[in-house]
XYZ file of C-alpha atoms in Angstrom:
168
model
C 141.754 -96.897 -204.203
C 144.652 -94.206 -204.947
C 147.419 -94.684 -207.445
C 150.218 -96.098 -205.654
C 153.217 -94.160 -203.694
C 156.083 -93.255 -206.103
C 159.511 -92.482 -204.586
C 160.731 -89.297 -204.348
C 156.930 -87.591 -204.629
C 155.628 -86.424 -201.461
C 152.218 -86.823 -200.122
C 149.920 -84.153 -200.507
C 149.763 -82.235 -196.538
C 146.024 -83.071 -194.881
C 144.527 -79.793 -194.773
C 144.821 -77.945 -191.070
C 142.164 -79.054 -189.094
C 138.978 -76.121 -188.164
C 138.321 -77.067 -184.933
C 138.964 -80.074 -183.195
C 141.025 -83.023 -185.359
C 139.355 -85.630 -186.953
C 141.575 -89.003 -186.329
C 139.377 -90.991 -188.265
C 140.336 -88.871 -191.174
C 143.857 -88.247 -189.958
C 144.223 -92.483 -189.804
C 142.869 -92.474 -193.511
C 145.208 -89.939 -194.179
C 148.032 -91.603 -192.585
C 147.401 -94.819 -194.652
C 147.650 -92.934 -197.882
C 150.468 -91.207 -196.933
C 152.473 -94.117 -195.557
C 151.716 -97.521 -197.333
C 153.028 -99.632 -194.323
C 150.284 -98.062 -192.073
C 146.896 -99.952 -192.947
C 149.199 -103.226 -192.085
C 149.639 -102.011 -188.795
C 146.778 -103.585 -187.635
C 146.362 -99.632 -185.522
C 142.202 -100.239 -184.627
C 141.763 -96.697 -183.149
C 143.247 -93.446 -182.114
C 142.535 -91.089 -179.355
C 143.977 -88.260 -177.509
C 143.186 -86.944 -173.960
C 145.524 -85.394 -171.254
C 148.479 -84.356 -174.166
C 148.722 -88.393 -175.150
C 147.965 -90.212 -177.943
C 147.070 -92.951 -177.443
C 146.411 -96.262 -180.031
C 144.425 -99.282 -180.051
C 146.180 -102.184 -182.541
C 145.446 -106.201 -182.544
C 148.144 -108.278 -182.612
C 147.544 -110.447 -185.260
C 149.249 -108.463 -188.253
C 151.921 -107.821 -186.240
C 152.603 -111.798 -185.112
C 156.109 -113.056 -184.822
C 157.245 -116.616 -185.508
C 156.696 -117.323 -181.462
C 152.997 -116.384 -181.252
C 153.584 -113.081 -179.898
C 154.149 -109.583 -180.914
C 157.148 -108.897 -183.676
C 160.000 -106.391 -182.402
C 160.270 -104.963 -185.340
C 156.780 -103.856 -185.397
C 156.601 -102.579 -182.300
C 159.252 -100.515 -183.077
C 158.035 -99.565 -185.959
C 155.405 -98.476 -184.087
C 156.293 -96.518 -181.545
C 157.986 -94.453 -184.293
C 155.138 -93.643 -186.308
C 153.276 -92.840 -183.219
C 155.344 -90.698 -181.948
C 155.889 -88.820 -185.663
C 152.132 -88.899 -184.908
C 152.194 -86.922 -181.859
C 154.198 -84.436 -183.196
C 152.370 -83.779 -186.352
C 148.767 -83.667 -184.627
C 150.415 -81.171 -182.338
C 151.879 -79.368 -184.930
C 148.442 -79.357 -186.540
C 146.557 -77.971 -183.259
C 149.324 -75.128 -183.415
C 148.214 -74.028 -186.757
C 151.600 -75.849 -188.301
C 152.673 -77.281 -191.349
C 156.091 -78.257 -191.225
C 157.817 -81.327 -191.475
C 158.857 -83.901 -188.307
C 161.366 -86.346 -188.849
C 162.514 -88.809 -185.968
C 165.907 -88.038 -184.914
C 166.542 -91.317 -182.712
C 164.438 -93.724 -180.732
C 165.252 -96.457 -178.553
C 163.355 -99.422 -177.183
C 163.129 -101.869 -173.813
C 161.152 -105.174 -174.316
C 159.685 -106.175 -171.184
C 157.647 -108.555 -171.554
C 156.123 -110.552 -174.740
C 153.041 -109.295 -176.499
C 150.500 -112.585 -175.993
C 147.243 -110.136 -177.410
C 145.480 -107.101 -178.577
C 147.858 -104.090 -177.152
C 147.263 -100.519 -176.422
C 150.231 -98.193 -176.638
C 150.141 -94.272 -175.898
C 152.971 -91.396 -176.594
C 153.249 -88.717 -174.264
C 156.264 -85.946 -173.868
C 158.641 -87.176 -171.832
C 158.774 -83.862 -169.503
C 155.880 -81.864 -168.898
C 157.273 -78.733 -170.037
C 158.437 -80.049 -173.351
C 155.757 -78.785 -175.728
C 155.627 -75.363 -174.018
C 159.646 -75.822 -174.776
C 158.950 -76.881 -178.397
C 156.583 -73.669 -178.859
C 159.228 -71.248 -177.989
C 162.158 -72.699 -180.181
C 159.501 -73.208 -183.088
C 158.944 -69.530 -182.161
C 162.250 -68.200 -182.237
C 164.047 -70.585 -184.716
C 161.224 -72.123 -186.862
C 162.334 -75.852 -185.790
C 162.846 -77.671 -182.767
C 162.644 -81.119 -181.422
C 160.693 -82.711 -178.548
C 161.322 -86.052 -176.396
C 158.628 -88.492 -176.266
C 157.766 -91.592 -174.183
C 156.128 -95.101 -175.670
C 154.286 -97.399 -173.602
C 152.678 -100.499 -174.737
C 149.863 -102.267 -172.253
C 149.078 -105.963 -173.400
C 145.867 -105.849 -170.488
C 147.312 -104.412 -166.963
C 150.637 -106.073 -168.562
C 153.828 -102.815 -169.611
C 155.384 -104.809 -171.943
C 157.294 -102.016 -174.150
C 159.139 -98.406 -173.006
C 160.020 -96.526 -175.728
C 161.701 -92.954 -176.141
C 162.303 -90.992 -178.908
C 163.294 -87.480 -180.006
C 161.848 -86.384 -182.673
C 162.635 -82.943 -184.814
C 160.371 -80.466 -186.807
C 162.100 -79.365 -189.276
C 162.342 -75.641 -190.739
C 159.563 -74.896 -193.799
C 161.234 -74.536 -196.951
C-alpha cells in the first residue's frame, strides 16, 4: 500500500500509454491518485464508439432509502467525465491537466441496483473541436453527456464541461 495523499503534492502523471490504454492500470492509477475512487464501488471500465463507459454496484454508494446516494452519483459522473477527457488526452499523446468547469444533474428515477453509466461528448464534432483549440491555444474545453442505466431503467442525465488546462 502507498504512503497516503498529502495536500498540496500532486500525483505523479501515469506514463503515456504505447499503444492501446490499459484501464485496468489506468483504474489502479486512478485510485492512487484520488483516494475517494476505490470507494466508488466503479467494477469495470471500457471504451468503444468515443464512450466510456463504467460498471459500479450500488452497495458503496447506498443512501439512507435503499437506493443510490445523489451525491455519489454526482460525484460520479464528474470523475467520469474528468476520465474521458484525460484518456483522450492520453490517446492524443497529452499531458496536461483537465479540471471540470461545471456539471449539472437530472434524477430520474431511483437507483434500486448495480448501475452502468457511460460519458460521451455531447456533439459529435466536439473532440475534433477540442483538437483544434488544443492546437492553436494549448487548452480548450469539451461538453460531455452522463447517463446512468439501472437494467433497461435511465435513471441519471448528466452534462458537464470540462477544461484542459494550458501546461505550465
Amino acid at each position: 500500500m502507498s504512503p497516503p495523499r498529502q495536500p498540496g503534492i500532486p500525483h505523479p502523471r501515469l506514463p503515456l500509454p504505447e499503444g492501446e490504454e490499459d484501464l485496468v492500470a489506468f483504474q489502479r492509477w486512478l485510485e492512487a491518485a484520488i483516494p475517494m475512487v476505490e470507494a466508488l464501488g466503479i467494477t469495470r471500465m471500457s471504451q468503444a464508439n468515443g464512450a466510456l463507459t463504467w460498471q459500479l454496484a450500488l452497495t458503496p454508494n447506498l443512501n439512507d432509502k435503499g437506493t443510490g446516494f445523489g451525491g455519489a452519483l454526482s460525484a460520479q459522473a464528474t470523475l467520469q467525465g474528468w476520465c474521458w477527457v484525460t484518456l483522450w488526452l492520453r490517446q492524443q499523446g497529452r499531458a496536461q491537466d483537465v479540471v471540470v468547469a461545471e456539471a449539472s444533474q437530472r434524477f430520474l428515477a431511483p437507483v434500486m441496483g448495480d448501475y452502468r453509466m457511460t460519458c460521451a461528448p455531447s456533439h459529435p464534432d466536439g473532440p475534433s473541436q477540442l483538437a483544434a483549440k488544443l492546437s492553436e491555444r494549448g487548452k480548450g474545453s469539451i461538453e460531455l453527456t452522463h447517463q446512468l442505466y439501472c437494467g433497461d431503467l435511465l435513471c441519471l442525465e448528466a452534462t458537464g464541461r470540462y477544461a484542459v488546462l494550458p501546461n505550465a
